[in-house]
Short mmCIF file of C-alpha atoms and ligand atoms in Angstrom, two decimals:
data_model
loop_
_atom_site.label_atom_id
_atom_site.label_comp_id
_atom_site.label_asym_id
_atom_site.label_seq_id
_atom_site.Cartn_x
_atom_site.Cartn_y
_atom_site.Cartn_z
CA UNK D 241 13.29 -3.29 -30.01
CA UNK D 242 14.47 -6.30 -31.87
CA UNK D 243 17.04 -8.76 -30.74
CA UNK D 244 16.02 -11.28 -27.53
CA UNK D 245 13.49 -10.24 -24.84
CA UNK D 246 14.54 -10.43 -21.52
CA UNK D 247 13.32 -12.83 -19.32
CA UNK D 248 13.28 -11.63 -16.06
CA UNK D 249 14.24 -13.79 -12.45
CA UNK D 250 13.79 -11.47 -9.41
CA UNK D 251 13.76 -7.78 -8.15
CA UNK D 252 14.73 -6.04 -5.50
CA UNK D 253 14.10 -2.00 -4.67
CA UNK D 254 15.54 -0.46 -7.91
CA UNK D 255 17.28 -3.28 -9.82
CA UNK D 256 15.95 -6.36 -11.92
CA UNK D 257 18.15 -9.33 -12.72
CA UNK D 258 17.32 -11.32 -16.00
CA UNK D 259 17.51 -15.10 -16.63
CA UNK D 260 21.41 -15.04 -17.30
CA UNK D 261 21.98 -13.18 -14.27
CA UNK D 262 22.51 -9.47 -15.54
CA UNK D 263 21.73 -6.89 -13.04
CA UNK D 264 19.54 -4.03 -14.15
CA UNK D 265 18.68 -0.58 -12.46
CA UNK D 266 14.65 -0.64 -13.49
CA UNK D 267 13.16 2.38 -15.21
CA UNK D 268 9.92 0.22 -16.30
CA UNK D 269 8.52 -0.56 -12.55
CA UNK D 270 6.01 -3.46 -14.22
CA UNK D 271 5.04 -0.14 -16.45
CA UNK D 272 4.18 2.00 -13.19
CA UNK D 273 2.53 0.30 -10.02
CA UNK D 274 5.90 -0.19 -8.96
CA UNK D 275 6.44 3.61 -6.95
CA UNK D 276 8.05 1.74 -4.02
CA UNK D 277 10.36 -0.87 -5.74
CA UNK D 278 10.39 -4.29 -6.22
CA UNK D 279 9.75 -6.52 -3.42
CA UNK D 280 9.32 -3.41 -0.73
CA UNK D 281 9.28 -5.05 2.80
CA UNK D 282 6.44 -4.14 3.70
CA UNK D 283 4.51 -4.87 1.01
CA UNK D 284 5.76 -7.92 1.19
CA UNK D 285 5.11 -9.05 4.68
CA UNK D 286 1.51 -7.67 3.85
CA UNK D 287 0.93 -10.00 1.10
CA UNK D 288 2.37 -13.29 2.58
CA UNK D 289 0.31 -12.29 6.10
CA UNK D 290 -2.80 -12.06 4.33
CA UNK D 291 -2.18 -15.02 1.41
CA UNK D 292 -1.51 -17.33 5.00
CA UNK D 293 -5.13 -16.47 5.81
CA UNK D 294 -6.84 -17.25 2.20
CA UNK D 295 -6.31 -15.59 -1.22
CA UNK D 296 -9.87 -15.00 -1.90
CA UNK D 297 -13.51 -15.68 -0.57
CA UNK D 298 -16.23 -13.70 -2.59
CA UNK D 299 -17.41 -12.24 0.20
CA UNK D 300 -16.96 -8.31 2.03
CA UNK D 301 -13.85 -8.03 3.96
CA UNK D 302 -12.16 -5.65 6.20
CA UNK D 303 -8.97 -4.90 4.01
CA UNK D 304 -11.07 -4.03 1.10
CA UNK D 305 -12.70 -1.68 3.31
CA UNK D 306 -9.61 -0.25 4.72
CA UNK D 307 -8.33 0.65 1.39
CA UNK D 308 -11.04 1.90 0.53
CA UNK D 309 -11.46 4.41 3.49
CA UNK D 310 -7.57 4.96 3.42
CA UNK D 311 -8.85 6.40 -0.22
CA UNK D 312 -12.17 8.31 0.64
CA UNK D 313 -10.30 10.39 3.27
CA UNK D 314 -7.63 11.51 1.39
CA UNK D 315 -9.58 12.48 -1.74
CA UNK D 316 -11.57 15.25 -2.62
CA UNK D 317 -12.59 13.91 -5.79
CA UNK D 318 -15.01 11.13 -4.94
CA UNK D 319 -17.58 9.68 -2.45
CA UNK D 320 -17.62 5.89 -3.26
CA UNK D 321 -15.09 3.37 -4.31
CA UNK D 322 -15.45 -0.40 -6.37
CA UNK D 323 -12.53 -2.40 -6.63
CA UNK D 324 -11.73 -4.84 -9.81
CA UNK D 325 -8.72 -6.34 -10.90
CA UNK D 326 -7.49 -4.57 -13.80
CA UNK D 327 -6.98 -0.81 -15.14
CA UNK D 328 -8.52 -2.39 -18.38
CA UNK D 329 -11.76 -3.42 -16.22
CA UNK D 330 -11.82 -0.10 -13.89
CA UNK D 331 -11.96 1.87 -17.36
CA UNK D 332 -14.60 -0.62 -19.13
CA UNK D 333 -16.78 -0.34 -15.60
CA UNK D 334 -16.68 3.60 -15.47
CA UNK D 335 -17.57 3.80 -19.43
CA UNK D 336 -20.81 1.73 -18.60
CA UNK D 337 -21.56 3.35 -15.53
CA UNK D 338 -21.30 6.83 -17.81
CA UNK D 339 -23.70 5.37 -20.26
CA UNK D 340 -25.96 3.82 -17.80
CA UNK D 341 -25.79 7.27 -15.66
CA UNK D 342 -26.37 9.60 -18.62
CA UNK D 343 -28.69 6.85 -21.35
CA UNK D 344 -26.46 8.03 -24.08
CA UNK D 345 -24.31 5.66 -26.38
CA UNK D 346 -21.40 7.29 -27.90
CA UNK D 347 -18.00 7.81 -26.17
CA UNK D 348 -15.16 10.60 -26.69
CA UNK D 349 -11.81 9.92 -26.23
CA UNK D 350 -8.32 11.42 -27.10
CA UNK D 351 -5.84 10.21 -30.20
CA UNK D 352 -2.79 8.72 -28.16
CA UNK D 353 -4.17 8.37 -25.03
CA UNK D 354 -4.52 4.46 -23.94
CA UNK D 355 -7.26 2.97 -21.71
CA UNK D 356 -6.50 -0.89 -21.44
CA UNK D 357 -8.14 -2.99 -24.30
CA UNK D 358 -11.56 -1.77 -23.86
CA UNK D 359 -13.06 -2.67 -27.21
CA UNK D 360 -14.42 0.29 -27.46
CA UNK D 361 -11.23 1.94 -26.65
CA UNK D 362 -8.95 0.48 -28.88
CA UNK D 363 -8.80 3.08 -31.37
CA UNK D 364 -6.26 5.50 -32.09
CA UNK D 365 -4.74 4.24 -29.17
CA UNK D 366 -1.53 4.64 -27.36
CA UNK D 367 1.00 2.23 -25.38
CA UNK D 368 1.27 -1.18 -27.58
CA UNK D 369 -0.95 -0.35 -30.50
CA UNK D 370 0.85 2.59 -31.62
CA UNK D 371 5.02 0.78 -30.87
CA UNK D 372 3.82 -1.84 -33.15
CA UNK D 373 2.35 0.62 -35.88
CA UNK D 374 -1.17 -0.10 -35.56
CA UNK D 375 -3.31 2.39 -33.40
CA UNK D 376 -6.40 0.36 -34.05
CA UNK D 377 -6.60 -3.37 -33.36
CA UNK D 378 -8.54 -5.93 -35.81
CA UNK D 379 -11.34 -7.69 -33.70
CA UNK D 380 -13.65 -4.81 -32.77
CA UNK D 381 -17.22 -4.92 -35.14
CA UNK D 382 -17.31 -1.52 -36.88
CA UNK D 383 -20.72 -1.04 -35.07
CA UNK D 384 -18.91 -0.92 -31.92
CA UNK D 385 -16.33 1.61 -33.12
CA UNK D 386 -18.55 4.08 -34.83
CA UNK D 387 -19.87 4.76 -30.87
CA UNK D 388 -16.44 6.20 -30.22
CA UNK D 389 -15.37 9.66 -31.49
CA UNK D 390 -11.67 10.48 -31.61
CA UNK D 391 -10.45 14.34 -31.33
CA UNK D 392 -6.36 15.14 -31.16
CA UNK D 393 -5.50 16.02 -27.58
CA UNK D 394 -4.99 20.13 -27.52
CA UNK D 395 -6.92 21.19 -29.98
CA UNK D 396 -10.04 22.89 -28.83
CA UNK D 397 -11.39 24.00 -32.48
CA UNK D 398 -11.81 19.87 -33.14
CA UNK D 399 -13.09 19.61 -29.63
CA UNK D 400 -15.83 22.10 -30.19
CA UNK D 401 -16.92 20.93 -33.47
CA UNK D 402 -17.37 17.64 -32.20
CA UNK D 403 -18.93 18.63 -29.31
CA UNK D 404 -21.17 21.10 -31.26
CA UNK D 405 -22.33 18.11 -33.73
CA UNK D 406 -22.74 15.21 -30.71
CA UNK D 407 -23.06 17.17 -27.91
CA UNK D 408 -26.16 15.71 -26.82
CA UNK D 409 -25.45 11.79 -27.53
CA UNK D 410 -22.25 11.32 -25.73
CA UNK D 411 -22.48 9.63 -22.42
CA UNK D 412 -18.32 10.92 -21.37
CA UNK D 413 -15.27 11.96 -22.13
CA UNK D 414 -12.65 9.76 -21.07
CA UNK D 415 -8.75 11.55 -20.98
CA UNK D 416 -5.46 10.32 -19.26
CA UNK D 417 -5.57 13.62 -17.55
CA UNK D 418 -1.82 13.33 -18.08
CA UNK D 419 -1.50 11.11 -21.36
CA UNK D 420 1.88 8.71 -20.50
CA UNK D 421 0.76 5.88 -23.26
CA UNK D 422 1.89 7.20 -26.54
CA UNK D 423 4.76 9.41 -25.25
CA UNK D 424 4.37 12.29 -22.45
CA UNK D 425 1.80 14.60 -23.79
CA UNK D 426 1.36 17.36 -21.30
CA UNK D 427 -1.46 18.75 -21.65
CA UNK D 428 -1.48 22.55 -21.43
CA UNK D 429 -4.01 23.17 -18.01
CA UNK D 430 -5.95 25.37 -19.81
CA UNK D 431 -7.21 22.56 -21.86
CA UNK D 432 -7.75 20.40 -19.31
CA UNK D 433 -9.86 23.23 -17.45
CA UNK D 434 -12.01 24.04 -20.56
CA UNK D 435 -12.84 19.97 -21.16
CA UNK D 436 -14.37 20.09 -17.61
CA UNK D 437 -16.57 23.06 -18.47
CA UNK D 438 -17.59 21.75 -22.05
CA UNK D 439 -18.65 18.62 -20.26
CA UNK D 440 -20.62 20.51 -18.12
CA UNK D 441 -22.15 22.24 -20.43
CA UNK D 442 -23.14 19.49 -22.28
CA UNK D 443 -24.33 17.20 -19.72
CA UNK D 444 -21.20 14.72 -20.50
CA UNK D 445 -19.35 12.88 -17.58
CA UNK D 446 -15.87 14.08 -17.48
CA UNK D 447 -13.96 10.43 -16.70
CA UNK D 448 -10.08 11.49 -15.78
CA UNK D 449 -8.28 7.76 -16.32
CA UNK D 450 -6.07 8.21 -13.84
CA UNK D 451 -4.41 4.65 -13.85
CA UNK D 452 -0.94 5.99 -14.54
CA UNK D 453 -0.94 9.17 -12.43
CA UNK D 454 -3.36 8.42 -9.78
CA UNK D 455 -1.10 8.12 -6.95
CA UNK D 456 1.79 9.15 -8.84
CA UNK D 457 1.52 12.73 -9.49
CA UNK D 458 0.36 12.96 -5.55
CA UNK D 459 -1.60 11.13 -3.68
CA UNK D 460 -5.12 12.53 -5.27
CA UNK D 461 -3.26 12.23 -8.67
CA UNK D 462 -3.86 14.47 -11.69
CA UNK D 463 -7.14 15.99 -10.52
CA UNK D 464 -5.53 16.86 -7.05
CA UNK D 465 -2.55 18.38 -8.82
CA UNK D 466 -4.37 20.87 -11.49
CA UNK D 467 -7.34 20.63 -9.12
CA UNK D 468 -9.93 19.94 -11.54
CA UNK D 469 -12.80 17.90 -10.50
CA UNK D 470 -13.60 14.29 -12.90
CA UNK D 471 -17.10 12.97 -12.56
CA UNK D 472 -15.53 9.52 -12.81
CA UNK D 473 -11.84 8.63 -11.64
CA UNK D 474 -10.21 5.25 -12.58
CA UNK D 475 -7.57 3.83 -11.30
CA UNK D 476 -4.80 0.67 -11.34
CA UNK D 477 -1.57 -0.05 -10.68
CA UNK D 478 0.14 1.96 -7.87
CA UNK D 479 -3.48 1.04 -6.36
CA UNK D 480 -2.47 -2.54 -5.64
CA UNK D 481 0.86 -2.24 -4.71
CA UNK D 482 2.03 -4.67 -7.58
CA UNK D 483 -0.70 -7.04 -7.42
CA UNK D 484 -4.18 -7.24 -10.04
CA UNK D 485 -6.08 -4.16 -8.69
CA UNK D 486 -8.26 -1.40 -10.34
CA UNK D 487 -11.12 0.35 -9.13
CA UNK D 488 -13.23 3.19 -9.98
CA UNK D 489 -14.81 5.89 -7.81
CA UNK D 490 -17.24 8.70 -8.33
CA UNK D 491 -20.05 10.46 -6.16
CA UNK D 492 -22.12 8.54 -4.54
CA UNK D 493 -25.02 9.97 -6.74
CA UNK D 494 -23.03 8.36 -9.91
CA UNK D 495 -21.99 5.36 -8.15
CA UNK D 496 -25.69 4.98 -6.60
CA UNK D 497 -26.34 3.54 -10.24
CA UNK D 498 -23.90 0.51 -10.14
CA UNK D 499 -25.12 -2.74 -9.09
CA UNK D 500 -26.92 -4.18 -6.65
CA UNK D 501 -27.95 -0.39 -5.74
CA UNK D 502 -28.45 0.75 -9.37
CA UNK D 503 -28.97 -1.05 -12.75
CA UNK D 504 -25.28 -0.91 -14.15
CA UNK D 505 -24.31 -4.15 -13.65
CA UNK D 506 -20.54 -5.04 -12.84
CA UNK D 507 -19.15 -7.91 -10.89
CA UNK D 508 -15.71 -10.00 -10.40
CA UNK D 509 -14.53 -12.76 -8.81
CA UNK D 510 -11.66 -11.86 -7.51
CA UNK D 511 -12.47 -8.75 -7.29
CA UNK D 512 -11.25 -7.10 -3.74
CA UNK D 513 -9.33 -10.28 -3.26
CA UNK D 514 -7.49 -9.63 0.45
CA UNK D 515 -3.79 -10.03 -0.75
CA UNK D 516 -4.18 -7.33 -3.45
CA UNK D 517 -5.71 -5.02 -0.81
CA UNK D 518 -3.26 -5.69 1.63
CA UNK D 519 -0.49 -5.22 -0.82
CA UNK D 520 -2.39 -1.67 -2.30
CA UNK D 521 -2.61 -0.91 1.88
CA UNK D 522 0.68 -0.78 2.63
CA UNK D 523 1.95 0.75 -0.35
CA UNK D 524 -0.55 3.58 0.17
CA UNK D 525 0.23 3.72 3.65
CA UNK D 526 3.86 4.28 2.65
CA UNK D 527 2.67 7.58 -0.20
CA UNK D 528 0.80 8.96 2.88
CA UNK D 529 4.21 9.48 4.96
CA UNK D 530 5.27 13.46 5.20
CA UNK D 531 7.74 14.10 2.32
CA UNK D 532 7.26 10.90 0.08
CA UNK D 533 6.41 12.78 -3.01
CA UNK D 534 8.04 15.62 -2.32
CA UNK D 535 11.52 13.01 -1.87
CA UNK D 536 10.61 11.22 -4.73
CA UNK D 537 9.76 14.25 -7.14
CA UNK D 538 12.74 16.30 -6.22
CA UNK D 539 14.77 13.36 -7.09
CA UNK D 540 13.74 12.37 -10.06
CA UNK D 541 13.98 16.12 -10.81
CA UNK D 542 17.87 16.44 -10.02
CA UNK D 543 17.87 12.77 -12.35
CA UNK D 544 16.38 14.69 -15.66
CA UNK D 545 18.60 17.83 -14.95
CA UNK D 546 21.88 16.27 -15.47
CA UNK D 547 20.46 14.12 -18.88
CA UNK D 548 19.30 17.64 -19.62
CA UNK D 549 22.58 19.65 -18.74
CA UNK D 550 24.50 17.23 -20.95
CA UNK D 551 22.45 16.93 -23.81
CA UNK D 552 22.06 20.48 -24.23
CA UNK D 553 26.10 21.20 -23.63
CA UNK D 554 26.24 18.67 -27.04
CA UNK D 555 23.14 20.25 -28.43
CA UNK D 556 21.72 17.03 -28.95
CA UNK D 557 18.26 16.71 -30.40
CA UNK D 558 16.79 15.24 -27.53
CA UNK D 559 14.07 17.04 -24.78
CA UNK D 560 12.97 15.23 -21.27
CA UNK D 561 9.56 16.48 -20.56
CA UNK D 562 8.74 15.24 -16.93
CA UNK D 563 5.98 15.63 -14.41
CA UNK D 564 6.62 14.28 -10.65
CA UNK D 565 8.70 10.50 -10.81
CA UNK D 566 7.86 10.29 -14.83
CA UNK D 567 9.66 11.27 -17.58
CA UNK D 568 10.14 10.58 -21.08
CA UNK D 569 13.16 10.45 -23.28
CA UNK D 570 11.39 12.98 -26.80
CA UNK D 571 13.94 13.03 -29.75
CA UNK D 572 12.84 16.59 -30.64
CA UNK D 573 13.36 19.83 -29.06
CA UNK D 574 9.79 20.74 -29.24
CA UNK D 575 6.84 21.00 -27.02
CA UNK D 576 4.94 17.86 -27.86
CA UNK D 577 1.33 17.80 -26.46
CA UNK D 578 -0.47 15.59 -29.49
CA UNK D 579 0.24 11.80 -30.44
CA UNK D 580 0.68 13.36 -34.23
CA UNK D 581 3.33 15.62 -33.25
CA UNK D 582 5.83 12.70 -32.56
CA UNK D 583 7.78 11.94 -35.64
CA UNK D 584 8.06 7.77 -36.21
CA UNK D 585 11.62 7.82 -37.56
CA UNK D 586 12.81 9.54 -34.07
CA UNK D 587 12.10 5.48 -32.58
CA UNK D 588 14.97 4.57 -34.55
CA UNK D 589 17.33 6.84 -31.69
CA UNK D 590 15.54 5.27 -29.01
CA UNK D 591 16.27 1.96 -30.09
CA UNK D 592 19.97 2.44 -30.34
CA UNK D 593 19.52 3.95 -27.05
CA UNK D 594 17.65 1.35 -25.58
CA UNK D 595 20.24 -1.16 -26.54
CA UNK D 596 22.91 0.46 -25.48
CA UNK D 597 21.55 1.08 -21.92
CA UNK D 598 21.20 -2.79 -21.84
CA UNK D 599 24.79 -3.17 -22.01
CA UNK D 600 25.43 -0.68 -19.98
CA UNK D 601 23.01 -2.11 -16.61
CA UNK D 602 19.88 0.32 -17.10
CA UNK D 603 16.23 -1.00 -18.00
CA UNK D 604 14.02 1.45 -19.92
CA UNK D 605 10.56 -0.24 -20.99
CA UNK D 606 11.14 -1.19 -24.09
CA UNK D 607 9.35 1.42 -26.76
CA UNK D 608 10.04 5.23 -27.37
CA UNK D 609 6.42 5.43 -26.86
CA UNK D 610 6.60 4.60 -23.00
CA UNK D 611 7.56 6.72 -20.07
CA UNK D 612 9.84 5.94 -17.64
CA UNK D 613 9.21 5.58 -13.68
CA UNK D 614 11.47 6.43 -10.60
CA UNK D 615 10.75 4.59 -7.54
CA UNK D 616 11.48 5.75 -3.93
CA UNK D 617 13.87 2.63 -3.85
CA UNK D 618 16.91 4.36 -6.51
CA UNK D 619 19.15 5.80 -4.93
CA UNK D 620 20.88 8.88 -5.29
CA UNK D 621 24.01 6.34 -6.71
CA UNK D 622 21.53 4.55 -8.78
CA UNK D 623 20.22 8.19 -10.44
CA UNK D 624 23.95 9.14 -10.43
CA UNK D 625 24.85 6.03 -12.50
CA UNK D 626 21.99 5.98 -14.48
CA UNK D 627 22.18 9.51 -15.78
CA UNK D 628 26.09 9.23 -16.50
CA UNK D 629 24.91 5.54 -18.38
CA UNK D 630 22.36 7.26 -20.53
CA UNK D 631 24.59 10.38 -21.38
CA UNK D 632 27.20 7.95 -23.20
CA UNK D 633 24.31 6.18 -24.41
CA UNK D 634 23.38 9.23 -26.48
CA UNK D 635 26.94 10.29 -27.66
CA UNK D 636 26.56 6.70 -29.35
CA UNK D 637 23.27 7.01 -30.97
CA UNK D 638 24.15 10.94 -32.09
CA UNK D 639 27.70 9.62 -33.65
N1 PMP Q 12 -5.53 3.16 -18.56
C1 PMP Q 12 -4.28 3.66 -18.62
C2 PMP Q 12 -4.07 5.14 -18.61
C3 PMP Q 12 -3.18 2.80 -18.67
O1 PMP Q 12 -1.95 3.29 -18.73
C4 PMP Q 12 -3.41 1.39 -18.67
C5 PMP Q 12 -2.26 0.41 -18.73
N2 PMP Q 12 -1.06 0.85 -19.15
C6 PMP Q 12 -4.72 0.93 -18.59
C7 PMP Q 12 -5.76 1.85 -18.54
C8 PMP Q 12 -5.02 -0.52 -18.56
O2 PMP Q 12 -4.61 -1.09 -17.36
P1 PMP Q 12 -4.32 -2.66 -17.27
O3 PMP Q 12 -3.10 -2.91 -18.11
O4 PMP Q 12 -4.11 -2.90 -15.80
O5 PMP Q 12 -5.54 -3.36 -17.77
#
């Protein structure tokens, strides 16, 4: 975005406040875990009661298996549970587990959609990679690479061929069920339903990387909402409340094959370390109240009608596609569902915008790539303020 970062002090609910003391209502949420604010209360209390006891042993605890039942019962979608400490870990686990599971090598994935710095991964890839121009890092042995085939998201005809031509050597396909990494590419659910019967099909694990929307979207997250089954489910974030958590989850047939019960092997130190789980326990507890999404969706709902209502009244180029608490700011008035779709020079707007929400006391995560995320801590004033904030914003950068 050019000009200084900011360095950020302290939160609290829906505001951050920078190094100089500026106050901030917070669109980013630490890119997502954040669904219940900075420095909730009860996460809190959970975290410093636990750290009093020890941070970590390397040994089973209760609150790891807490979480983890607090999980199981509330999701359809899988039988067994392993906690690690990043999103970038939970995905590189579930990709070995597929290939250990299936004894096949290569890997499909999506153009656009972003699964932590997996080498493997780390092509054509959203979030970072593709706001500093470069969807493919340096550092990964073309070896590696050549195991991972890339299709555009939507487009069945690519799908096919590629399916029709390495069918029988790919271990999974991994998708952000709802791609937030490289814009917000909804996919049309149609798709989604015919990439779980291709996998089928072909004997390929279906791996739904539901890091951003797991617990997001709804408490089961994507594959709850469109109620489509993954063999594989990862998750991060939201999951540990604001601490390092990941964890991935499958049947216990799949999981059966992870070590010490199977030969996948995966391991972590701090893996399951108590405070995380306390701090993913309580935030969970508070998704699992009557109403929380429901709240938190319908207001984030009213929040994208206004920017919405205005922008079209000044027939600015501009679109808000949203699903539950996230939304994106598009510079087009089209239906984007593929990275490719996005034009580049529309970042230049959401620069200009981005700045001039800085001066004006709102926080969006600073690329045109990234979504934004509302927390059950803004208030209706905070949404109010907010949307009037970003409306002059836009008069500015359409002048
Ligand atoms: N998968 C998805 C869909 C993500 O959005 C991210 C992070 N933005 C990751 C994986 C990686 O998670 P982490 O940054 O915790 O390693």
């Amino acid at each position: 975005m050019g000009g200084t970062p900011l360095f950020i002090k302290k939160g609290s609910g829906s505001k951050i406040t920078d190094e100089d003391g500026n106050e901030f209502i917070d669109f980013c949420c630490s890119w997502g875990p954040l669904i219940l604010g900075h420095a909730h209360p009860a996460v809190n209390q959970a975290i410093v009661e636990t750290a009093a006891n020890g941070t970590s042993f390397g040994a089973p605890t209760r609150l790891e298996n807490e979480l983890a039942e607090m999980i199981l019962k509330h999701n359809r979608f899988i039988e067994k549970i392993r906690f690690v400490s990043s999103g970038t870990e939970a995905v590189m686990s579930a990709i070995r587990l597929a290939r250990g599971y299936t004894g096949r090598d290569k890997i499909l994935k999506f153009e656009g959609c972003y699964h932590g710095h997996v080498d493997a991964l780390l092509v054509k890839a959203g979030s970072g990679l593709v706001t500093f121009g470069e969807s493919t890092t340096a550092g990964i042995p073309a070896a590696f690479a050549e195991q991972t085939l890339v299709v555009p998201l939507n487009d069945p005809e690519k799908l096919d061929a590629t399916l029709a031509q390495h069918g029988h050597d790919i271990a999974c396909i991994i998708i952000e069920p709802i791609p937030a990494n490289n814009g917000l590419l909804l996919q049309a659910e149609d798709f989604l339903r015919s990439l779980r019967e291709k996998c089928t099909t072909h004997g390929i694990l279906l791996i739904f990387d539901e890091v951003i929307s797991g617990f997001r979207v709804g408490f089961e997250g994507a594959a709850g909402l469109y109620g489509i089954a993954p063999d594989i489910v990862t998750y991060g974030k939201i999951i540990g409340g604001g601490m390092p958590v990941g964890a991935y989850g499958a049947s216990a047939e799949i999981m059966s094959k992870v070590s010490p019960d199977g030969p996948v092997y995966q391991a972590g130190t701090l893996s399951g370390n108590p405070v995380a789980m306390a701090a993913g326990r309580a935030t969970l507890n508070e998704l699992l109240q009557p109403g929380f999404y429901e709240n938190l969706n319908l207001k984030t709902d009213s929040f994208v009608r206004k920017l919405e209502a205005y922008c079209s009244s000044m027939q600015y180029e501009v679109s808000f596609p949203r699903i539950g608490s996230i939304f994106w700011i598009a510079f087009s008035k089209n239906t984007i569902r593929s990275a490719e779709q996005i034009e580049a020079g529309s970042m230049g707007h959401f620069k200009v915008l981005h700045h001039e929400l800085l001066n004006r006391n709102v926080y969006l995560g600073p690329s045109g790539y990234e979504v934004g995320f509302v927390s059950s801590a803004h208030s209706d004033a905070d949404l109010d303020f907010a949307a009037q904030m970003i409306c002059d914003a836009m008069d500015l950068v359409f002048a």
